Every structure is written in C-alpha cells, then in structure tokens.
Tab-separated table of C-alpha atoms in Angstrom:
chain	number	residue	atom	x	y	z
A	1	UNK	CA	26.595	12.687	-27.905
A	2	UNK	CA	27.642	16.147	-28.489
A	3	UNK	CA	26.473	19.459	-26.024
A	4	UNK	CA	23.041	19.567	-24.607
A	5	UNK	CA	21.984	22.218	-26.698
A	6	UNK	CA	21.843	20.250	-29.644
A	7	UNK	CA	19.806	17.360	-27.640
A	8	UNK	CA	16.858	18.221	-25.887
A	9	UNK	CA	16.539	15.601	-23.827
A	10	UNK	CA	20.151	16.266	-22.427
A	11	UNK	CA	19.464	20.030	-21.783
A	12	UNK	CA	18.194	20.535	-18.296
A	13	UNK	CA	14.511	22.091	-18.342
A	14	UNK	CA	11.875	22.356	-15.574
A	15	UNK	CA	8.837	21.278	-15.526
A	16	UNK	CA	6.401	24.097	-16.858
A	17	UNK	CA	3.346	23.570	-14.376
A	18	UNK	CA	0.446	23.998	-16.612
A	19	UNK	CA	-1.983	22.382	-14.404
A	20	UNK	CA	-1.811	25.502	-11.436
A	21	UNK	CA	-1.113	23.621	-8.882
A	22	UNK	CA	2.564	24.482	-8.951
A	23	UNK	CA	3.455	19.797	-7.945
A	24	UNK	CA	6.406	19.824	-9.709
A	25	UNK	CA	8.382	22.403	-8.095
A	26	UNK	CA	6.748	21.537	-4.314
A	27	UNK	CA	8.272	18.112	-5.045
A	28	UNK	CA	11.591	19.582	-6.008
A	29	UNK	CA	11.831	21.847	-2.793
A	30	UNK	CA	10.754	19.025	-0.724
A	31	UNK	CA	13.669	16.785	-2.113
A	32	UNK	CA	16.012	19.692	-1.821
A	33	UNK	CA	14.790	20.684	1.749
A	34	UNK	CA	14.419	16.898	2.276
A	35	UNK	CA	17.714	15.833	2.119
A	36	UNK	CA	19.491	18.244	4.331
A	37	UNK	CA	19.779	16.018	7.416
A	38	UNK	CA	19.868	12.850	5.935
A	39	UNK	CA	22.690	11.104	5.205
A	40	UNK	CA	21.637	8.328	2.231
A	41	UNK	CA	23.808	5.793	1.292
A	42	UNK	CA	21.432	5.028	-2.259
A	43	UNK	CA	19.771	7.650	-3.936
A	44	UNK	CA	17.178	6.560	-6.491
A	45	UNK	CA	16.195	9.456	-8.710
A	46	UNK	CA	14.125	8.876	-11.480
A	47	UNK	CA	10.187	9.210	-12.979
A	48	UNK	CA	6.927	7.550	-11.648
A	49	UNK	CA	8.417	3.984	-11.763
A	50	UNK	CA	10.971	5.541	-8.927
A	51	UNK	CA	7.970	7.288	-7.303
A	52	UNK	CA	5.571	4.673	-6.878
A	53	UNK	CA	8.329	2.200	-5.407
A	54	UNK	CA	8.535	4.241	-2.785
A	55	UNK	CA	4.739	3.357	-1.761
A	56	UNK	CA	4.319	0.051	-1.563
A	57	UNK	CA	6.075	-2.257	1.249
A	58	UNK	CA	8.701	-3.390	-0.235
A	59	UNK	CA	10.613	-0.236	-0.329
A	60	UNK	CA	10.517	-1.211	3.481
A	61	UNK	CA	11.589	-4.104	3.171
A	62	UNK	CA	14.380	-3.716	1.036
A	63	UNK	CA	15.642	-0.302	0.198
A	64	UNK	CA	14.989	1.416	3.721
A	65	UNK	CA	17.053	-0.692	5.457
A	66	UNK	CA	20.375	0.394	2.901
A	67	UNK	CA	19.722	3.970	4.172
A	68	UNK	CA	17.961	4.648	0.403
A	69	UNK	CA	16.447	8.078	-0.488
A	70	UNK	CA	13.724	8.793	-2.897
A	71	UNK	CA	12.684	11.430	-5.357
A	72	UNK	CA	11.376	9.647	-8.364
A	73	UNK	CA	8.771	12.203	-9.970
A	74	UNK	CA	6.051	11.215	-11.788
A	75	UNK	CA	6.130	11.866	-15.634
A	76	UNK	CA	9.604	13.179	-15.551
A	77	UNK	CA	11.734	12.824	-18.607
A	78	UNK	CA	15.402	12.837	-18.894
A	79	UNK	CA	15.704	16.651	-18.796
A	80	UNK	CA	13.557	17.221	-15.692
A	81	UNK	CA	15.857	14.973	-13.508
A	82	UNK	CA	19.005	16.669	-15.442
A	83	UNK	CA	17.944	19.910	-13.872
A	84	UNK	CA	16.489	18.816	-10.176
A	85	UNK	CA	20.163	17.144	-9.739
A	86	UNK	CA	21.818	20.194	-11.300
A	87	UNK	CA	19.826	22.699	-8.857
A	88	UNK	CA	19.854	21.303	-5.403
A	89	UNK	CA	19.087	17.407	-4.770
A	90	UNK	CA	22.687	16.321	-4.837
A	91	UNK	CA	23.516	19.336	-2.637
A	92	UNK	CA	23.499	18.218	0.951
A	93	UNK	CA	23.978	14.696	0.213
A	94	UNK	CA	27.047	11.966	-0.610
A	95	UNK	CA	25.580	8.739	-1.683
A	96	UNK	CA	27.342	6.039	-2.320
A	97	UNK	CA	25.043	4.730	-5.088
A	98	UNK	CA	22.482	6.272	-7.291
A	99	UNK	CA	19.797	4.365	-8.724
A	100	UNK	CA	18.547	6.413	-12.217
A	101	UNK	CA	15.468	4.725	-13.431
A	102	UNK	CA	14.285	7.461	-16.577
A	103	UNK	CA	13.563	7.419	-19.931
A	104	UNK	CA	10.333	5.731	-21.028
A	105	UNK	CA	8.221	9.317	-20.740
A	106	UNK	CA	10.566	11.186	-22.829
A	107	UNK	CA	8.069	11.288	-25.979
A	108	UNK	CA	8.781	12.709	-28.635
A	109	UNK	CA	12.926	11.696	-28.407
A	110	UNK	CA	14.777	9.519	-30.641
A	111	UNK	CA	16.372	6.721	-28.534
A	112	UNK	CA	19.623	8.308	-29.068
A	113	UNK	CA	18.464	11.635	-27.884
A	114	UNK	CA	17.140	9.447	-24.481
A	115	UNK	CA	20.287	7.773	-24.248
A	116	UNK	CA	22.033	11.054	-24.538
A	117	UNK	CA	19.940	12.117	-22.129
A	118	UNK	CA	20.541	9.363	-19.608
A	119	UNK	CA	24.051	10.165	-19.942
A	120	UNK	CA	24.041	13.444	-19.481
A	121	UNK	CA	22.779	12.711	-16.154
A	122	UNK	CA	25.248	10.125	-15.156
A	123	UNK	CA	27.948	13.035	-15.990
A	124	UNK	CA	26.618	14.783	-13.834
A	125	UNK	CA	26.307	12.897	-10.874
A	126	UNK	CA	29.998	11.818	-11.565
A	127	UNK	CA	30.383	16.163	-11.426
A	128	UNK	CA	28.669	16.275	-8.214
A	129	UNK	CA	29.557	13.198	-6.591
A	130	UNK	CA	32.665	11.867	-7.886
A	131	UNK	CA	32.928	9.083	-5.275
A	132	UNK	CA	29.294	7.444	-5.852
A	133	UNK	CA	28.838	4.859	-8.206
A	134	UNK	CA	25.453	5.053	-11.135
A	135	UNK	CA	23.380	2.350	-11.669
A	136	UNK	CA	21.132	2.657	-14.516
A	137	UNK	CA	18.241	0.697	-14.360
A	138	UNK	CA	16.818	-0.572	-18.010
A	139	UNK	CA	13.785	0.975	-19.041
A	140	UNK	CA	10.668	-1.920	-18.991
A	141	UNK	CA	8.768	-2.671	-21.565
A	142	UNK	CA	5.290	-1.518	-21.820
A	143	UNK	CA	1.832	-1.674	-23.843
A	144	UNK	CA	-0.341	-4.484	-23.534
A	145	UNK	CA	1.524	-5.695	-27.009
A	146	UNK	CA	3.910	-5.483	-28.907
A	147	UNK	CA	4.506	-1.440	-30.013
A	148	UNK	CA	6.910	0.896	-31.013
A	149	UNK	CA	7.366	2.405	-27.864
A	150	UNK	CA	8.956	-1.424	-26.595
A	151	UNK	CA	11.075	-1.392	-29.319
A	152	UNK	CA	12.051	2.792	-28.707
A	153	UNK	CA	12.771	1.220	-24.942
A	154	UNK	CA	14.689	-1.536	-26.056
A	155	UNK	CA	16.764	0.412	-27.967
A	156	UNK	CA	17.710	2.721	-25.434
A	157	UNK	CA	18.708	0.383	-23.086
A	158	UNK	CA	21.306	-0.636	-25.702
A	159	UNK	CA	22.727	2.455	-26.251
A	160	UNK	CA	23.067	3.091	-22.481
A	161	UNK	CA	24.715	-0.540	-21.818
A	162	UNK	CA	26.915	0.111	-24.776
A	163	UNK	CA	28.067	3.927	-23.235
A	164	UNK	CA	28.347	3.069	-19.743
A	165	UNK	CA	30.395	-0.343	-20.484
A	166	UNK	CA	33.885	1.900	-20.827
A	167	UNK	CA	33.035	3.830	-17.498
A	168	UNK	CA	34.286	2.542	-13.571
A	169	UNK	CA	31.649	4.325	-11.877
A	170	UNK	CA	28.428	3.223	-13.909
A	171	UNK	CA	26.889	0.222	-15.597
A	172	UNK	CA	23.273	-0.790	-16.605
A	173	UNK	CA	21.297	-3.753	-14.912
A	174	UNK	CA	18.158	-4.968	-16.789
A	175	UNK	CA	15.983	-5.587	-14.096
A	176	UNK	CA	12.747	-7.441	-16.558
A	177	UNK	CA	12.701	-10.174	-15.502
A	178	UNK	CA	10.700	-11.351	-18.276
A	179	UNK	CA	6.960	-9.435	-17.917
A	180	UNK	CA	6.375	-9.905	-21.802
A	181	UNK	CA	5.024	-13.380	-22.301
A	182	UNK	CA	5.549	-16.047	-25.204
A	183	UNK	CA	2.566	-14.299	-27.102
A	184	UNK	CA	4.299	-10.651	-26.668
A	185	UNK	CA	1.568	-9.579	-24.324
A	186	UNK	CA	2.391	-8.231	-21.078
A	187	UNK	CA	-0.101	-8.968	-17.522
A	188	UNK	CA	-1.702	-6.168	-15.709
A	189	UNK	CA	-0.638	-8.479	-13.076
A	190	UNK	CA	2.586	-7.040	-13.542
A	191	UNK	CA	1.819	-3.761	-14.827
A	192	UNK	CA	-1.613	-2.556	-13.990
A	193	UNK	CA	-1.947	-0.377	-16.409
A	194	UNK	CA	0.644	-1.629	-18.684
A	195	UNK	CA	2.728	0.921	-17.864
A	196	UNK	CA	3.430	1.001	-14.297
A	197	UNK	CA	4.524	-1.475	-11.670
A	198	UNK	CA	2.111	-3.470	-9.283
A	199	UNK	CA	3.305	-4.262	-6.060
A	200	UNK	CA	3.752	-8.059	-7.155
A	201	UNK	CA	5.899	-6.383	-10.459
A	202	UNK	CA	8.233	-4.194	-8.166
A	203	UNK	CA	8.808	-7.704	-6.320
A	204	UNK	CA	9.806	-9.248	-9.144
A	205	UNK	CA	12.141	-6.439	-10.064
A	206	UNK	CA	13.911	-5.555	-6.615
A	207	UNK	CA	14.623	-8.893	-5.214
A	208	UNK	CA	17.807	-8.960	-7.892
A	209	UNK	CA	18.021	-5.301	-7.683
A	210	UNK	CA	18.277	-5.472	-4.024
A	211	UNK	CA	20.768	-7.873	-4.330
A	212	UNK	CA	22.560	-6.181	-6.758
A	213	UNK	CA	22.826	-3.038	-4.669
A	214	UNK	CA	24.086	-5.007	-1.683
A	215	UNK	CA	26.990	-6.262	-3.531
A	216	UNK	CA	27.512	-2.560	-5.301
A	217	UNK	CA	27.477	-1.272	-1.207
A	218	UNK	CA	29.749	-3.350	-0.384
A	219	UNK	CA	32.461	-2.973	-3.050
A	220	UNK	CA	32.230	0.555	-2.714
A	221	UNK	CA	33.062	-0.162	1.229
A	222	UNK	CA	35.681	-1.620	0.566
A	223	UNK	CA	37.407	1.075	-1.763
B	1	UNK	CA	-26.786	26.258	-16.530
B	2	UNK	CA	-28.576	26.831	-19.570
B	3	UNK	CA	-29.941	23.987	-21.073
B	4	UNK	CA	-29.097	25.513	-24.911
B	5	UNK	CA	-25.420	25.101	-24.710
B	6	UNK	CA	-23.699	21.634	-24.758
B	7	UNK	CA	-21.437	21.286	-21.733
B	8	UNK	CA	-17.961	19.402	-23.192
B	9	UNK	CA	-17.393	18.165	-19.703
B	10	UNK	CA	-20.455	15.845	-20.072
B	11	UNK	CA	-19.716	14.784	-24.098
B	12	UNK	CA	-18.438	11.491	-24.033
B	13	UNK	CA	-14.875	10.897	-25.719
B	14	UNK	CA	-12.165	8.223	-25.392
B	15	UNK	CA	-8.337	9.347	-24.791
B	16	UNK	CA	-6.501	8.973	-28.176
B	17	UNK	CA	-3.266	7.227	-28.058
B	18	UNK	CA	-0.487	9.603	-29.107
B	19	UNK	CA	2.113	7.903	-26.886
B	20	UNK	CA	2.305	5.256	-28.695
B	21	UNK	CA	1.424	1.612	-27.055
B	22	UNK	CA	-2.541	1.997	-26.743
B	23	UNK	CA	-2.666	1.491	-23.355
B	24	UNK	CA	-5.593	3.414	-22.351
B	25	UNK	CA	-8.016	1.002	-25.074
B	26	UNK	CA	-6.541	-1.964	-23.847
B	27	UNK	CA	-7.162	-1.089	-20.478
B	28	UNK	CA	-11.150	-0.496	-21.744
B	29	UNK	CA	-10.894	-3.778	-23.561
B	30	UNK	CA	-10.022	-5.654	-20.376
B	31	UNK	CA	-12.480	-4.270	-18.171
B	32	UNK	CA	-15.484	-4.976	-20.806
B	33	UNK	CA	-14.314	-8.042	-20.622
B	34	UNK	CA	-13.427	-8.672	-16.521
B	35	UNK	CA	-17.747	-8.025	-17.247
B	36	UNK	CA	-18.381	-10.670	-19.096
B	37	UNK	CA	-16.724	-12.997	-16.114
B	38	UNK	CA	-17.781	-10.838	-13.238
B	39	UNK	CA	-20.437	-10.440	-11.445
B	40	UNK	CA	-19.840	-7.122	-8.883
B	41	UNK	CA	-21.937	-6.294	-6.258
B	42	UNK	CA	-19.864	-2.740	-6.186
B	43	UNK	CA	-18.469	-1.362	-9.069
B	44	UNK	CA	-15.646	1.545	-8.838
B	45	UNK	CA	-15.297	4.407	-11.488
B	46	UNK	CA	-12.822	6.863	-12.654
B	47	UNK	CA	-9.537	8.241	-12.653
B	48	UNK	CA	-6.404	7.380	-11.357
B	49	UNK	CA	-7.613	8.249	-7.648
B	50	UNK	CA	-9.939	4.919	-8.212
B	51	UNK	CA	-7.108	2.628	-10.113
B	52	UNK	CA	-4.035	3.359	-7.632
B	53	UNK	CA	-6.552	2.336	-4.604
B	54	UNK	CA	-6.878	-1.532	-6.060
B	55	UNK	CA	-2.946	-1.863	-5.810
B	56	UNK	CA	-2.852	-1.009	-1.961
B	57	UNK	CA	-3.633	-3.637	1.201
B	58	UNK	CA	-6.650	-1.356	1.818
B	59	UNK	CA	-8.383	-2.570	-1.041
B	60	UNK	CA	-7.965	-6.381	-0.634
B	61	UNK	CA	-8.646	-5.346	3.086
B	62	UNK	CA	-12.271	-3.693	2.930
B	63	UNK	CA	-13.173	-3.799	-0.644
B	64	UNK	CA	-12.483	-6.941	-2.534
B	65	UNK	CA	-14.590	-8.853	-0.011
B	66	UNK	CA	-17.518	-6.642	-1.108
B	67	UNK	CA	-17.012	-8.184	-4.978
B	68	UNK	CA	-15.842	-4.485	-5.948
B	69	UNK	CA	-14.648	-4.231	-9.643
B	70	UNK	CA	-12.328	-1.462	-10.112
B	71	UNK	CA	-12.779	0.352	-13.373
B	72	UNK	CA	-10.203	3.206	-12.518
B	73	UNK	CA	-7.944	5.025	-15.369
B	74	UNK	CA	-5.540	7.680	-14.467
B	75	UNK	CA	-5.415	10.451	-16.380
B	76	UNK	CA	-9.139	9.631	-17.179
B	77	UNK	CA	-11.814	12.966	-17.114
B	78	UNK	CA	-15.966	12.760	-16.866
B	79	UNK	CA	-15.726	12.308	-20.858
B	80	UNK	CA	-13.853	9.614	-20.678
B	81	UNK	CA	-15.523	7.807	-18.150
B	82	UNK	CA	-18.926	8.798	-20.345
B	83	UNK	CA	-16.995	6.963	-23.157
B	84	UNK	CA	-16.174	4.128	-21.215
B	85	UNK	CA	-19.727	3.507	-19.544
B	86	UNK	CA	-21.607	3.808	-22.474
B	87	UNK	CA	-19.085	1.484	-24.608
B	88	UNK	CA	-19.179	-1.688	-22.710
B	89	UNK	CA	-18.169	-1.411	-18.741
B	90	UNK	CA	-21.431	-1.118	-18.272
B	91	UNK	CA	-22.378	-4.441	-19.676
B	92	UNK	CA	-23.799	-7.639	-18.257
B	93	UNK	CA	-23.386	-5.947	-14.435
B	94	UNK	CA	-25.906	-5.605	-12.468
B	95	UNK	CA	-23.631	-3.752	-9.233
B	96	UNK	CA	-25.861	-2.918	-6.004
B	97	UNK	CA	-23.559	0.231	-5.549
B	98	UNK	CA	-21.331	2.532	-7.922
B	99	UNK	CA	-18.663	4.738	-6.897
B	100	UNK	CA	-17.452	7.551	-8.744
B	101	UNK	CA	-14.587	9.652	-8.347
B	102	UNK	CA	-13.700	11.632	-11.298
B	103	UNK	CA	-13.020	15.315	-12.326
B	104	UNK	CA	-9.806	16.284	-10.963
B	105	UNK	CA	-8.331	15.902	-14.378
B	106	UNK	CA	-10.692	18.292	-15.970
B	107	UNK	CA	-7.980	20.856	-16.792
B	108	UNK	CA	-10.208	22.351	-19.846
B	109	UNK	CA	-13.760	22.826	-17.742
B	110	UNK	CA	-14.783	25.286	-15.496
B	111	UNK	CA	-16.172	23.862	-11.834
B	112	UNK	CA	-19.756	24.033	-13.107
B	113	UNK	CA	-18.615	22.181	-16.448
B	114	UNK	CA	-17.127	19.246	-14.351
B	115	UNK	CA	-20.047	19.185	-11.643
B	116	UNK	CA	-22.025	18.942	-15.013
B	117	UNK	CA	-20.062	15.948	-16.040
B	118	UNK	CA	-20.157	14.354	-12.967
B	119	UNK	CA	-23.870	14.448	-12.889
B	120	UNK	CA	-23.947	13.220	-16.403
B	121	UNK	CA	-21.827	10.295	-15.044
B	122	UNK	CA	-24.818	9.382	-12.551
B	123	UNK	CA	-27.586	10.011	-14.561
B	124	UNK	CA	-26.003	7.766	-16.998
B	125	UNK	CA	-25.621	4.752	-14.816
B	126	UNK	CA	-29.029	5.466	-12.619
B	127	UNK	CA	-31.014	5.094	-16.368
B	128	UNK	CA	-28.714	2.134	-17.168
B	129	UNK	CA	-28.735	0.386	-13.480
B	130	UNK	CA	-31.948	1.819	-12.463
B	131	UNK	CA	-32.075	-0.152	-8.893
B	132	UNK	CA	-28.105	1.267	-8.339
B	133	UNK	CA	-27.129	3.285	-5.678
B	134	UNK	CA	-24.560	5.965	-7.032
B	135	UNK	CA	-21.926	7.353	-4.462
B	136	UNK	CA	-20.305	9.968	-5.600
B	137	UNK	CA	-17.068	11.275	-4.016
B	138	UNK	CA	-16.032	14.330	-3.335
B	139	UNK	CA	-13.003	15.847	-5.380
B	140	UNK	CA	-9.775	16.282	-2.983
B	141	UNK	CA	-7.462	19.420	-2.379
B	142	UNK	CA	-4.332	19.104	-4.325
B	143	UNK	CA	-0.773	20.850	-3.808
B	144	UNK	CA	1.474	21.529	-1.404
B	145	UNK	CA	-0.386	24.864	-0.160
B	146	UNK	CA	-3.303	27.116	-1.587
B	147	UNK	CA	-3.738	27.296	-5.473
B	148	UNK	CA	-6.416	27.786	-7.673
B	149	UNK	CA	-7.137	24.049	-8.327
B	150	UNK	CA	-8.018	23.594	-4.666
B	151	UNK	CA	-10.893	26.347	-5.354
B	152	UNK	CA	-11.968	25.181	-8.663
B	153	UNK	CA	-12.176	20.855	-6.967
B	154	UNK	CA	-13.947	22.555	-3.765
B	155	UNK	CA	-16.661	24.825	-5.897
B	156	UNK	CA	-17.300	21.075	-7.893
B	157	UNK	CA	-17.451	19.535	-4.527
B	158	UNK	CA	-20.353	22.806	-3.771
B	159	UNK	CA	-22.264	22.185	-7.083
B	160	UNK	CA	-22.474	18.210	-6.329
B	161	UNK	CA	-23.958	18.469	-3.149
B	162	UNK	CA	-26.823	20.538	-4.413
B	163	UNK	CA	-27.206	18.867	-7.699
B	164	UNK	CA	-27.074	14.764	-6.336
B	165	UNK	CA	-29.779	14.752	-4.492
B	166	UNK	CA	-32.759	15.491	-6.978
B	167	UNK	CA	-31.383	12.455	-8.352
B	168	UNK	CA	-32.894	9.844	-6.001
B	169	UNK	CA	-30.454	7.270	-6.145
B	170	UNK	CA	-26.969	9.033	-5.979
B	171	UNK	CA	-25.506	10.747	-2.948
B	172	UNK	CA	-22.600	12.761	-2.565
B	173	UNK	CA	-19.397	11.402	0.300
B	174	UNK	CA	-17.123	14.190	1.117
B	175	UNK	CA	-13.684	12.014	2.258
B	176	UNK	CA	-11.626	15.142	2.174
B	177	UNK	CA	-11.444	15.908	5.529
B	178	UNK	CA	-8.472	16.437	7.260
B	179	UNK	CA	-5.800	16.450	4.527
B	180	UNK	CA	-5.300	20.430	4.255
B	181	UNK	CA	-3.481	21.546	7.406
B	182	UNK	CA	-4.354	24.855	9.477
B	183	UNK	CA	-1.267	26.328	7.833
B	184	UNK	CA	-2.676	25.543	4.674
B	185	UNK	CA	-0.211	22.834	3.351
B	186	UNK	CA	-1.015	19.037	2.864
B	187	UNK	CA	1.626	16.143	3.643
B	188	UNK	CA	3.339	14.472	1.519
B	189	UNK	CA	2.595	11.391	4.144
B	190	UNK	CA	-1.206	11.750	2.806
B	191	UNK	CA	-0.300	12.810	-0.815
B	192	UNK	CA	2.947	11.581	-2.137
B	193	UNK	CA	3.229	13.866	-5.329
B	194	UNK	CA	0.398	16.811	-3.437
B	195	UNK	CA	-2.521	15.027	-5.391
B	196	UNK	CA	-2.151	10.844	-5.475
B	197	UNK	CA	-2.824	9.532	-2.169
B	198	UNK	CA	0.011	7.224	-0.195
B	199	UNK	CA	-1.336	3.990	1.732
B	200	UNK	CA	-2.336	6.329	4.575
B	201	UNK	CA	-4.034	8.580	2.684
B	202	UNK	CA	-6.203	5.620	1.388
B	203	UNK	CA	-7.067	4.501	4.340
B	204	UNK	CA	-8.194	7.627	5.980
B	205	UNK	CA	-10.550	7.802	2.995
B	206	UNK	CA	-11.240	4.051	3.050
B	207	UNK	CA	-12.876	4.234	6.294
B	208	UNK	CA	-15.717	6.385	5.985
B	209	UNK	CA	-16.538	5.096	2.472
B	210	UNK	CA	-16.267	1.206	3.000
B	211	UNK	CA	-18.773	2.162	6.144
B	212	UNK	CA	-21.449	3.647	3.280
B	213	UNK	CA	-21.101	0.781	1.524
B	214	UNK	CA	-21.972	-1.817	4.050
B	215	UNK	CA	-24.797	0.564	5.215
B	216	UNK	CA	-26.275	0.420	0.993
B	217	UNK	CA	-25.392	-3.228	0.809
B	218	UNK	CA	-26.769	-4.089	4.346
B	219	UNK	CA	-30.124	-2.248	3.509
B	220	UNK	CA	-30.606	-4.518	0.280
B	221	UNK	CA	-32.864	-6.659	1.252
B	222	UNK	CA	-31.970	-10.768	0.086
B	223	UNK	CA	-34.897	-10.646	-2.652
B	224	UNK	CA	-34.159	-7.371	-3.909
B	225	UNK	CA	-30.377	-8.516	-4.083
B	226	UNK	CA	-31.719	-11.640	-6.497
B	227	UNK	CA	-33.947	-9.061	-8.569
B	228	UNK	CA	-30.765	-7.201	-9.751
B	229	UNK	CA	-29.537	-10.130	-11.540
C-alpha cells in the first residue's frame, strides 16, 4: 500500500463533530488523560465493537483481570484510530499487546483501502511501541443476510491475514465463530441489531480470544 | 406552532439503507413479526437509548417479567419511529403501557420540531391503543460538559411537559436526574461515549421508571386487563 495520502482510510483524520456535542474529542482526551497512571498490559483500540465490550461483564471477567485498557470508539473508521494513536493514546503507556478490532464502518473504502488502513495502524503501533505485539481481530460479518458489505468484510480480513503473515510482531485471529447460519442468515441473538455484539455474541467471541491473549502474554514474558 | 406549516419532525419516514446490509428493515421486519407471536403487556419505543437497555441484566431484572417488548433502533428519530408504528409494530398488540424515548437523534429539528414529533408519537398510539397509557421519557443531557445539545434535549424536555398532559393518557417521566455534575460534566461511569448509558446509568434510570410501570399496571383492574385483548 503506498503513502497515506493516496489512501484515505490510511491518512489519519479526526472526527469532524457535526452533532455539537463535541463526543469524539471528550473521548479522545479521556483516553489520553486516562492512561497516564495506568500501566496496561493489553490495549484494545478499535470502533463500537471495542466500545461496547467494555460494558457488559465479561470484560470483567476476562480482560480486566490481564490488566486490559479500553478505548474502542463508536463509529470510528480506520483513520480515526490512525490519528487518536498518532496524537496521544500510546503516549503514557507500554502494552504488551494491542487488540485492533476496526474496519467494518469505513464506508465508502475499497477493501484494499481498509486493509491499507488497518495496516497503517499496525505500523504505527510498531513506531510507538516497538516491543508490543498487534493482534488484529477479523472484522464479523453483518446484515441479517447475505450482502455486500459481508463479502467487503470478508475480503478485508484476507488482505490483512495475507500482510501481517510476513511480520513477528502481528497476526490476525478470526474470532466468528460461526454467527452466519446454514441459510446465510445471522441471529439477533448474536447480533442484536445485526451489527453489533450481544452479551451472549461477545461470549462466544472472547472465550478463544481470551485464550488466545493468554498464550500471546505469556510468550511475550518470556522474550 | 402554527397549525399551517407541516412539522418534518412529525412526517413519518423509514431510514434508507446506504450502508449497505439493510439492517435497519430487517430489524422492522422482525419486530412486526415478534407481534404476531407476542402478546406485551408493555411495549418499549425508540432509539438506541431503548434497544441498548434490552441487552443489560437490568432489563431481564425489572422489565422482562412485565412482558415488555422492546422495539428500540439506534440511530432511529420521531419519523422513524412514526414509520415504524404506523407500518406494522403496532399490529395485533394490545400493550397496557407504552414507553417512548426518542428525539435525541433529531439533528435536523429545532426543540419545538422534536417536542412536535414526540407528541405525534403519542397521539399516534393513544388513537391506535386507545385504553394505552403512554409514558414518555424525558430526553437526557449529552457530552462531557455544557453544549448546545444539552439546551436544545432540555427545551424538548420543557415543551413535553406542557404539551402531554392535554393528552389524557400520556405522561411525561423525567429520569435525568443526577447525571450532570455541579461542575457541569457527566461521567463516563453513567455515559460511556457522553450520551449511551453504561449498566449503571440504566439502572439509575430503571428505578424510577419500572416503579411507574407497576403503579399503571397495578391500577388496571383484572377485567379491564381482559378488555384490551
């Protein structure tokens, strides 16, 4: 993928708040002003999949107890996380994992301008942390059937598996673990609105994530 | 307002899907038909405020063993809602009690516009479910500190409380209390992102309105209860 110009979803860009409520940037502040006496050993960082995770109990259950911080933003694209990393939420902080769940709101990108995107952002954490290790979650599937935007998804998360496999300090992990059923419809039992996670879907997604992580903390111990 | 000039905050219209995967009509589709099997003695209404409740404890807790339906979109404004009532979630229900919480999404509409929707909302389902009691919640304070949308959800929150009551059946709950701070800021332990609420924020809000609705349901009388069917 060549320079960010080029790629919009690589070039860092803040969120314009149109609403007048000025959420975005609060958020961003918080996180920044957040993180300056905690010491994290997982960072996830991602959109509203990221966000909402951190709601439900088993965030407590699982991620709290690995020292994990959170600043998932809702309806964040690939760009928006580029810049929060690039201007102050890696600052005071020196995970040893980050957990980069983004992608499925960037409309309007090819999935080569996503992936692009998505690697732009593990670049960067490599920049700013060149100790931690990236694990980039696959983006789920979504829509009550079969779409274009599965198939956009899909996509990505090939072109991300296929850039990361040369690189010692990232990889993908699919972490579906198999929401879209035999007829190609997906449950709001899993995804209440098709879209996002219920807490019953984020169960089925961080009990091998969790595990995943642990074994990730552990090597990186070691080293 | 003048009764010449068509307030867009109270014409019904249904979100088109540019993203992509339809998700907001097949959300619709499956709650016209959760109607068909249902039978609700409390139906919920609106935006995401309404839809993110049913996936916290607090809702199996105090509102699932009232036979609540929860008909919540986010994103959703009053014309969507409008959309949505009068093209099927209204069908083959006969709910003692309907909550609404809508109108924070109204970026287009002035406060009046919205309070205008709102009260189309209720109108709407007090003609439809004419032995319904409509509870209509108050909009909340969003951000981290003073802005303009605060203003514009509190001035809705004004209009509503005059407007409700000349309709008989619908009353106006203000569960805002106590999330804006003296110095003006509200936690991110109440409102994750400033403006969706976190399990705590829900059941601050829970309290007072799951009270409301036992005192509606509890007033019901048994016979009355069968009439509605």
């Amino acid at each position: 993928m060549s320079s960010g110009d080029s790629n919009p979803a690589a070039t860092p860009t803040p969120c314009v708040d149109i609403q007048g409520d000025g959420r975005w940037m609060s958020l961003h502040n918080h996180f920044v002003s957040n993180s300056k006496d905690k010491e994290p050993d997982v960072l996830f960082v991602g959109d509203s999949l990221v966000q909402l995770l951190h709601q439900f109990e088993v965030w407590r259950e699982l991620f709290s107890p690995l020292h994990a911080l959170n600043f998932g933003v809702g309806g964040d694209e690939t760009q928006h996380v580029l810049w929060r990393l690039s201007n102050g939420e890696l600052a005071h902080i020196s995970p040893k994992v980050v957990v980069l769940w983004v992608g499925t709101h960037n409309h309007g990108h090819t999935a080569e301008q996503i992936c692009g995107g998505i690697m732009a952002i593990v670049q960067l954490i490599k920049d700013k942390l060149p100790k931690a290790y990236t694990l980039v979650l696959g983006v789920l599937p979504r829509g009550k059937m079969p779409n274009p935007l599965r198939e956009r998804n899909a996509q990505v998360n090939k072109l991300v598996k296929d850039a990361v496999s040369s690189l010692p300090h990232a990889s993908l992990l699919n972490v579906d673990p198999g929401f879209v059923h035999s007829d190609g419809s997906i449950s709001h039992q899993d995804l209440y609105d098709f879209l996002h996670l219920t807490p019953q879907g984020y169960q089925a997604v961080c009990q091998p994530l969790h595990a995943h992580l642990k074994g990730l903390l552990e090597k990186q111990a070691e080293n | 307002m003048s009764g010449d000039e068509i307030n867009p905050a109270a014409v019904a219209q249904a979100v088109e899907d540019v993203q992509g995967d339809d998700r907001w009509m097949s959300q619709h589709t499956r709650f016209v038909q959760e109607c068909k099997d249902a039978e609700p003695e409390v139906l919920f209404i609106g935006d995401s405020m309404v839809q993110l409740m049913q996936q916290y404890e607090i809702w199996r807790e105090l509102f699932s063993p009232l036979h609540a339906l929860n008909f919540g979109i986010g994103g959703d404004t009053t014309c969507n809602v409008l959309w949505r009532l009068q093209n099927g979630e209204l069908d083959n229900i006969r709910p003692m009690v309907t909550v609404v919480w809508v109108g924070t999404n109204n970026h287009e509409h002035s406060a009046e516009q919205v309070a205008g929707g709102i009260l189309a909302i209720a109108q709407l389902l007090t003609s439809r479910l004419p032995k319904t009691k409509v509870v209509v919640l108050g909009l909340l304070a969003r951000g981290d500190g003073p802005n303009p949308l605060r203003e514009k959800n509190a001035a809705v929150n004004g209009f509503l409380r005059s407007w409700l009551p000349r309709l008989g059946q619908a009353q106006f709950l203000d569960v805002g209390a106590g999330f804006v701070h003296s110095d003006g800021t509200i936690s991110t332990r109440d409102m994750f992102d400033f403006l969706h609420l976190t399990a705590a924020g829900y059941r601050a809000i829970a309290k007072p309105l799951s009270d409301l609705l036992l005192q509606i349901l509890d007033e019901t009388p048994e016979e009355k209860r069968a009439s509605l069917v």
